[in-house]
Tab-separated table of C-alpha atoms in Angstrom:
chain	number	residue	atom	x	y	z
C	111	UNK	CA	-18.642	-1.641	9.835
C	112	UNK	CA	-16.642	-4.602	8.583
C	113	UNK	CA	-14.216	-2.812	6.199
C	114	UNK	CA	-12.558	-4.597	3.628
C	115	UNK	CA	-12.373	-8.381	4.047
C	116	UNK	CA	-10.046	-11.114	1.904
C	117	UNK	CA	-10.758	-14.921	2.617
C	118	UNK	CA	-8.640	-16.606	2.148
C	119	UNK	CA	-5.955	-15.597	4.558
C	120	UNK	CA	-3.211	-18.434	3.736
C	121	UNK	CA	-3.180	-20.804	0.845
C	122	UNK	CA	-0.826	-23.318	-0.700
C	123	UNK	CA	-0.964	-23.756	-4.315
C	124	UNK	CA	0.874	-26.335	-6.658
C	125	UNK	CA	2.194	-24.977	-9.635
C	126	UNK	CA	-0.364	-24.408	-12.769
C	127	UNK	CA	-3.062	-24.808	-10.321
C	128	UNK	CA	-6.095	-21.947	-10.491
C	129	UNK	CA	-7.235	-20.076	-7.376
C	130	UNK	CA	-9.718	-17.397	-6.764
C	131	UNK	CA	-8.242	-14.175	-4.155
C	132	UNK	CA	-11.926	-13.048	-2.878
C	133	UNK	CA	-12.231	-9.415	-1.767
C	134	UNK	CA	-15.268	-7.331	-0.020
C	135	UNK	CA	-15.621	-3.878	0.975
C	136	UNK	CA	-19.103	-2.167	2.684
C	137	UNK	CA	-17.906	0.762	3.001
C	138	UNK	CA	-19.675	1.915	-0.581
C	139	UNK	CA	-16.237	2.780	-2.279
C	140	UNK	CA	-16.030	3.286	-5.922
C	141	UNK	CA	-12.280	2.479	-6.119
C	142	UNK	CA	-10.550	-0.810	-5.151
C	143	UNK	CA	-7.476	-2.094	-6.207
C	144	UNK	CA	-5.220	-5.711	-5.459
C	145	UNK	CA	-1.713	-5.093	-4.658
C	146	UNK	CA	1.029	-7.741	-4.463
C	147	UNK	CA	3.622	-6.553	-1.652
C	148	UNK	CA	7.070	-8.666	-1.589
C	149	UNK	CA	9.656	-8.027	0.891
C	150	UNK	CA	11.423	-5.066	0.379
C	151	UNK	CA	9.630	-4.278	-2.649
C	152	UNK	CA	6.631	-2.437	-1.447
C	153	UNK	CA	3.624	-3.175	-2.771
C	154	UNK	CA	2.586	-3.171	-6.917
C	155	UNK	CA	-0.543	-2.557	-7.583
C	156	UNK	CA	-2.074	-5.503	-10.019
C	157	UNK	CA	-5.116	-4.259	-11.389
C	158	UNK	CA	-7.889	-2.033	-10.222
C	159	UNK	CA	-11.585	-0.787	-10.770
C	160	UNK	CA	-13.252	2.713	-10.505
C	161	UNK	CA	-16.769	1.333	-10.894
C	162	UNK	CA	-18.925	-2.358	-11.286
C	163	UNK	CA	-18.184	-3.045	-14.537
C	164	UNK	CA	-14.880	-1.074	-15.346
C	165	UNK	CA	-11.338	-2.945	-14.501
C	166	UNK	CA	-7.809	-1.520	-15.767
C	167	UNK	CA	-4.515	-3.012	-15.086
C	168	UNK	CA	-1.885	-1.928	-12.660
C	169	UNK	CA	1.819	-1.973	-12.621
C	170	UNK	CA	1.631	-6.193	-12.539
C	171	UNK	CA	-1.119	-7.440	-14.449
C	172	UNK	CA	0.392	-10.273	-16.275
C	173	UNK	CA	-0.430	-14.118	-14.367
C	174	UNK	CA	-4.064	-12.413	-13.098
C	175	UNK	CA	-7.324	-11.538	-13.737
C	176	UNK	CA	-9.903	-9.627	-12.494
C	177	UNK	CA	-13.790	-8.614	-12.227
C	178	UNK	CA	-16.061	-6.158	-10.840
C	179	UNK	CA	-19.957	-7.088	-11.214
C	180	UNK	CA	-21.026	-4.995	-7.567
C	181	UNK	CA	-20.212	-2.243	-5.495
C	182	UNK	CA	-18.833	-4.522	-3.058
C	183	UNK	CA	-16.774	-7.202	-4.816
C	184	UNK	CA	-13.870	-7.071	-6.701
C	185	UNK	CA	-12.181	-11.217	-6.493
C	186	UNK	CA	-8.976	-11.900	-8.084
C	187	UNK	CA	-7.696	-14.152	-10.299
C	188	UNK	CA	-4.760	-16.781	-10.965
C	189	UNK	CA	-4.988	-18.683	-13.388
C	190	UNK	CA	-1.896	-21.385	-14.021
C	191	UNK	CA	-0.037	-20.303	-10.477
C	192	UNK	CA	3.827	-20.258	-11.301
C	193	UNK	CA	6.451	-19.789	-8.078
C	194	UNK	CA	6.750	-16.039	-9.085
C	195	UNK	CA	3.183	-15.828	-7.545
C	196	UNK	CA	4.127	-17.142	-4.138
C	197	UNK	CA	3.234	-13.323	-2.143
C	198	UNK	CA	0.768	-11.734	0.424
C	199	UNK	CA	-1.576	-9.679	-1.439
C	200	UNK	CA	-4.260	-7.188	-0.414
C	201	UNK	CA	-6.948	-5.968	-1.351
C	202	UNK	CA	-8.162	-2.164	-0.677
C	203	UNK	CA	-10.566	0.302	-1.647
C	204	UNK	CA	-11.212	4.584	-1.594
C	205	UNK	CA	-14.348	6.616	-2.713
C	206	UNK	CA	-13.502	8.162	-5.776
C	207	UNK	CA	-12.995	12.121	-4.091
C	208	UNK	CA	-9.472	12.344	-5.964
C	209	UNK	CA	-6.544	11.299	-4.469
C	210	UNK	CA	-8.071	9.662	-0.989
C	211	UNK	CA	-6.909	7.452	2.141
C	212	UNK	CA	-6.943	3.240	0.541
C	213	UNK	CA	-8.337	0.991	2.873
C	214	UNK	CA	-6.837	-2.088	2.943
C	215	UNK	CA	-7.825	-5.680	4.053
C	216	UNK	CA	-5.617	-7.936	6.553
C	217	UNK	CA	-4.176	-9.815	3.282
C	218	UNK	CA	-3.910	-13.274	2.250
C	219	UNK	CA	-0.500	-14.949	2.174
C	220	UNK	CA	-0.297	-17.307	-1.356
C	221	UNK	CA	3.173	-20.146	-1.205
C	222	UNK	CA	3.367	-22.018	-4.945
C	223	UNK	CA	4.809	-25.068	-4.881
O	85	UNK	CA	11.385	1.378	-12.724
O	86	UNK	CA	11.293	2.894	-9.254
O	87	UNK	CA	9.595	5.689	-8.990
O	88	UNK	CA	9.334	6.838	-5.220
O	89	UNK	CA	12.429	5.964	-3.827
O	90	UNK	CA	12.464	4.664	0.113
O	91	UNK	CA	15.704	4.538	1.870
O	92	UNK	CA	16.284	3.389	4.920
O	93	UNK	CA	15.179	-0.455	4.605
O	94	UNK	CA	15.607	-0.708	8.208
O	95	UNK	CA	16.260	1.734	11.565
O	96	UNK	CA	16.852	0.928	15.423
O	97	UNK	CA	15.999	3.409	16.985
O	98	UNK	CA	16.212	3.641	21.338
O	99	UNK	CA	12.395	4.506	23.237
O	100	UNK	CA	12.317	8.533	22.852
O	101	UNK	CA	14.794	9.278	20.227
O	102	UNK	CA	13.987	10.726	16.614
O	103	UNK	CA	13.115	8.059	13.440
O	104	UNK	CA	13.265	9.367	10.115
O	105	UNK	CA	12.712	8.022	6.754
O	106	UNK	CA	13.472	9.147	3.555
O	107	UNK	CA	11.406	9.215	0.393
O	108	UNK	CA	12.646	10.661	-3.565
O	109	UNK	CA	10.377	11.026	-6.274
O	110	UNK	CA	10.332	11.341	-10.440
O	111	UNK	CA	7.342	11.727	-11.729
O	112	UNK	CA	6.541	15.891	-11.268
O	113	UNK	CA	2.858	14.978	-12.087
O	114	UNK	CA	2.472	13.299	-8.847
O	115	UNK	CA	0.183	15.567	-5.991
O	116	UNK	CA	-0.921	13.473	-2.622
O	117	UNK	CA	1.787	12.459	-0.472
O	118	UNK	CA	0.303	9.677	1.534
O	119	UNK	CA	2.406	7.630	4.840
O	120	UNK	CA	0.848	4.192	5.750
O	121	UNK	CA	2.178	2.124	9.183
O	122	UNK	CA	1.837	-1.736	8.586
O	123	UNK	CA	2.130	-3.704	11.186
O	124	UNK	CA	2.818	-8.367	11.014
O	125	UNK	CA	-0.174	-9.612	9.501
O	126	UNK	CA	-2.236	-6.687	9.018
O	127	UNK	CA	-2.948	-4.694	5.604
O	128	UNK	CA	-1.809	-0.698	5.899
O	129	UNK	CA	-3.102	1.621	7.140
O	130	UNK	CA	-3.275	5.346	6.616
O	131	UNK	CA	-1.014	7.310	8.573
O	132	UNK	CA	-0.569	10.765	7.335
O	133	UNK	CA	-0.576	12.512	4.059
O	134	UNK	CA	0.578	15.920	2.843
O	135	UNK	CA	-0.346	17.824	-0.746
O	136	UNK	CA	2.818	20.123	-2.052
O	137	UNK	CA	1.248	22.935	-1.249
O	138	UNK	CA	2.267	23.102	2.378
O	139	UNK	CA	5.968	22.610	3.624
O	140	UNK	CA	5.420	20.543	6.816
O	141	UNK	CA	2.545	18.954	8.368
O	142	UNK	CA	2.314	17.911	11.994
O	143	UNK	CA	-0.053	15.419	13.496
O	144	UNK	CA	0.886	14.317	17.242
O	145	UNK	CA	4.618	12.607	17.379
O	146	UNK	CA	4.744	11.943	13.623
O	147	UNK	CA	5.525	14.938	11.254
O	148	UNK	CA	5.883	15.180	7.173
O	149	UNK	CA	8.474	17.349	6.319
O	150	UNK	CA	7.886	18.407	2.026
O	151	UNK	CA	10.735	19.795	-0.192
O	152	UNK	CA	8.963	19.659	-3.875
O	153	UNK	CA	11.762	21.646	-5.561
O	154	UNK	CA	14.269	18.278	-4.491
O	155	UNK	CA	11.188	16.433	-4.718
O	156	UNK	CA	11.816	14.857	-1.482
O	157	UNK	CA	9.879	14.132	1.537
O	158	UNK	CA	10.061	12.800	4.503
O	159	UNK	CA	8.982	10.769	8.029
O	160	UNK	CA	10.503	12.233	11.371
O	161	UNK	CA	8.617	10.158	14.177
O	162	UNK	CA	9.378	11.996	17.224
O	163	UNK	CA	9.678	10.303	20.996
O	164	UNK	CA	8.693	6.643	19.579
O	165	UNK	CA	8.278	4.272	21.539
O	166	UNK	CA	7.668	0.459	21.205
O	167	UNK	CA	4.174	0.627	19.537
O	168	UNK	CA	5.676	2.354	16.954
O	169	UNK	CA	7.616	-0.866	15.682
O	170	UNK	CA	6.364	-1.346	12.410
O	171	UNK	CA	6.912	-1.184	8.692
O	172	UNK	CA	6.433	1.932	6.764
O	173	UNK	CA	5.665	3.341	3.397
O	174	UNK	CA	5.728	6.206	1.391
O	175	UNK	CA	3.422	7.042	-1.181
O	176	UNK	CA	2.658	9.342	-4.413
O	177	UNK	CA	-0.547	9.863	-6.452
O	178	UNK	CA	-1.312	12.315	-9.535
O	179	UNK	CA	-4.100	14.792	-8.430
O	180	UNK	CA	-6.215	13.105	-10.951
O	181	UNK	CA	-7.387	9.351	-9.948
O	182	UNK	CA	-5.983	7.777	-7.214
O	183	UNK	CA	-3.236	5.542	-8.192
O	184	UNK	CA	-0.514	5.228	-5.334
O	185	UNK	CA	2.798	4.760	-6.524
O	186	UNK	CA	4.500	2.811	-3.215
O	187	UNK	CA	8.455	2.764	-1.655
O	188	UNK	CA	9.794	0.318	-0.807
O	189	UNK	CA	9.228	0.457	3.040
O	190	UNK	CA	11.291	0.950	6.446
O	191	UNK	CA	11.065	-1.478	8.643
O	192	UNK	CA	11.091	0.711	11.968
O	193	UNK	CA	12.052	-1.116	15.570
O	194	UNK	CA	11.822	0.722	18.787
O	195	UNK	CA	14.206	-0.872	21.876
O	196	UNK	CA	12.428	0.063	24.987
C-alpha cells in the first residue's frame, strides 16, 4: 500500500494564479483532511471530509475549496493565490471509528510570490 | 484561539537524557490525546496516544502523563537518542468525530 500520496512535492505560484493540490489514499478510509503547516504554528485544519460527496470547513478555510467525488481522492483548490498561502500542505486520512490515527502524506511545499 | 498550548518550542538534550514536552488544553470535550512525530521533509506520524481514563501510558522509551483536573498532558522521552531528533506535536480531539487540534510543535535535538 502506498498510503497517502500528494502531488506535487513543490510548487511556486505567482500572486493571483490558481492550482490544485492532489491527494490520494489507498487505505479505504472514509475520513480525509487538509492541513497547512506554518513555522511555530502547528497544523491548522483547512477542510475535511467524512465520505464521498461530504465536505466541511475546518479552522482556516478562506481562499481554498475542496471536493470529494470518490473515497480515494480529496483535491484542494487554491483560487487567486496570495502570499499568505505560502505554507506546507498536508493531506491525511483516517478510519471513521471514533477518534483514531490519522495517516499523513509527505506534504506539498507551496510558495506564492 | 489556540486551544492546545505546547511548550517549549525547542529543546536540546544530551544523548541518554530525558526530553519533556508539555501541553495544556482548554476544551473539556477533548477525549483523545495523541502525540505525532515529524522528521524533516516528512509528514507527521502517530507516536503514542492516550485517553483520559488513564493517567499514564508507556510505549518503549516514550511515556504520556495525563492530568485531567489540570487539563495538561506531557510526553517524556527516556534515554533520548540522536534518532529521536524531530518535531513533536501534541493534539486533542473530542470523542465524537476525529477533528484534531494541534499544539504548535516542539523541535527536539538530541546531541550525541
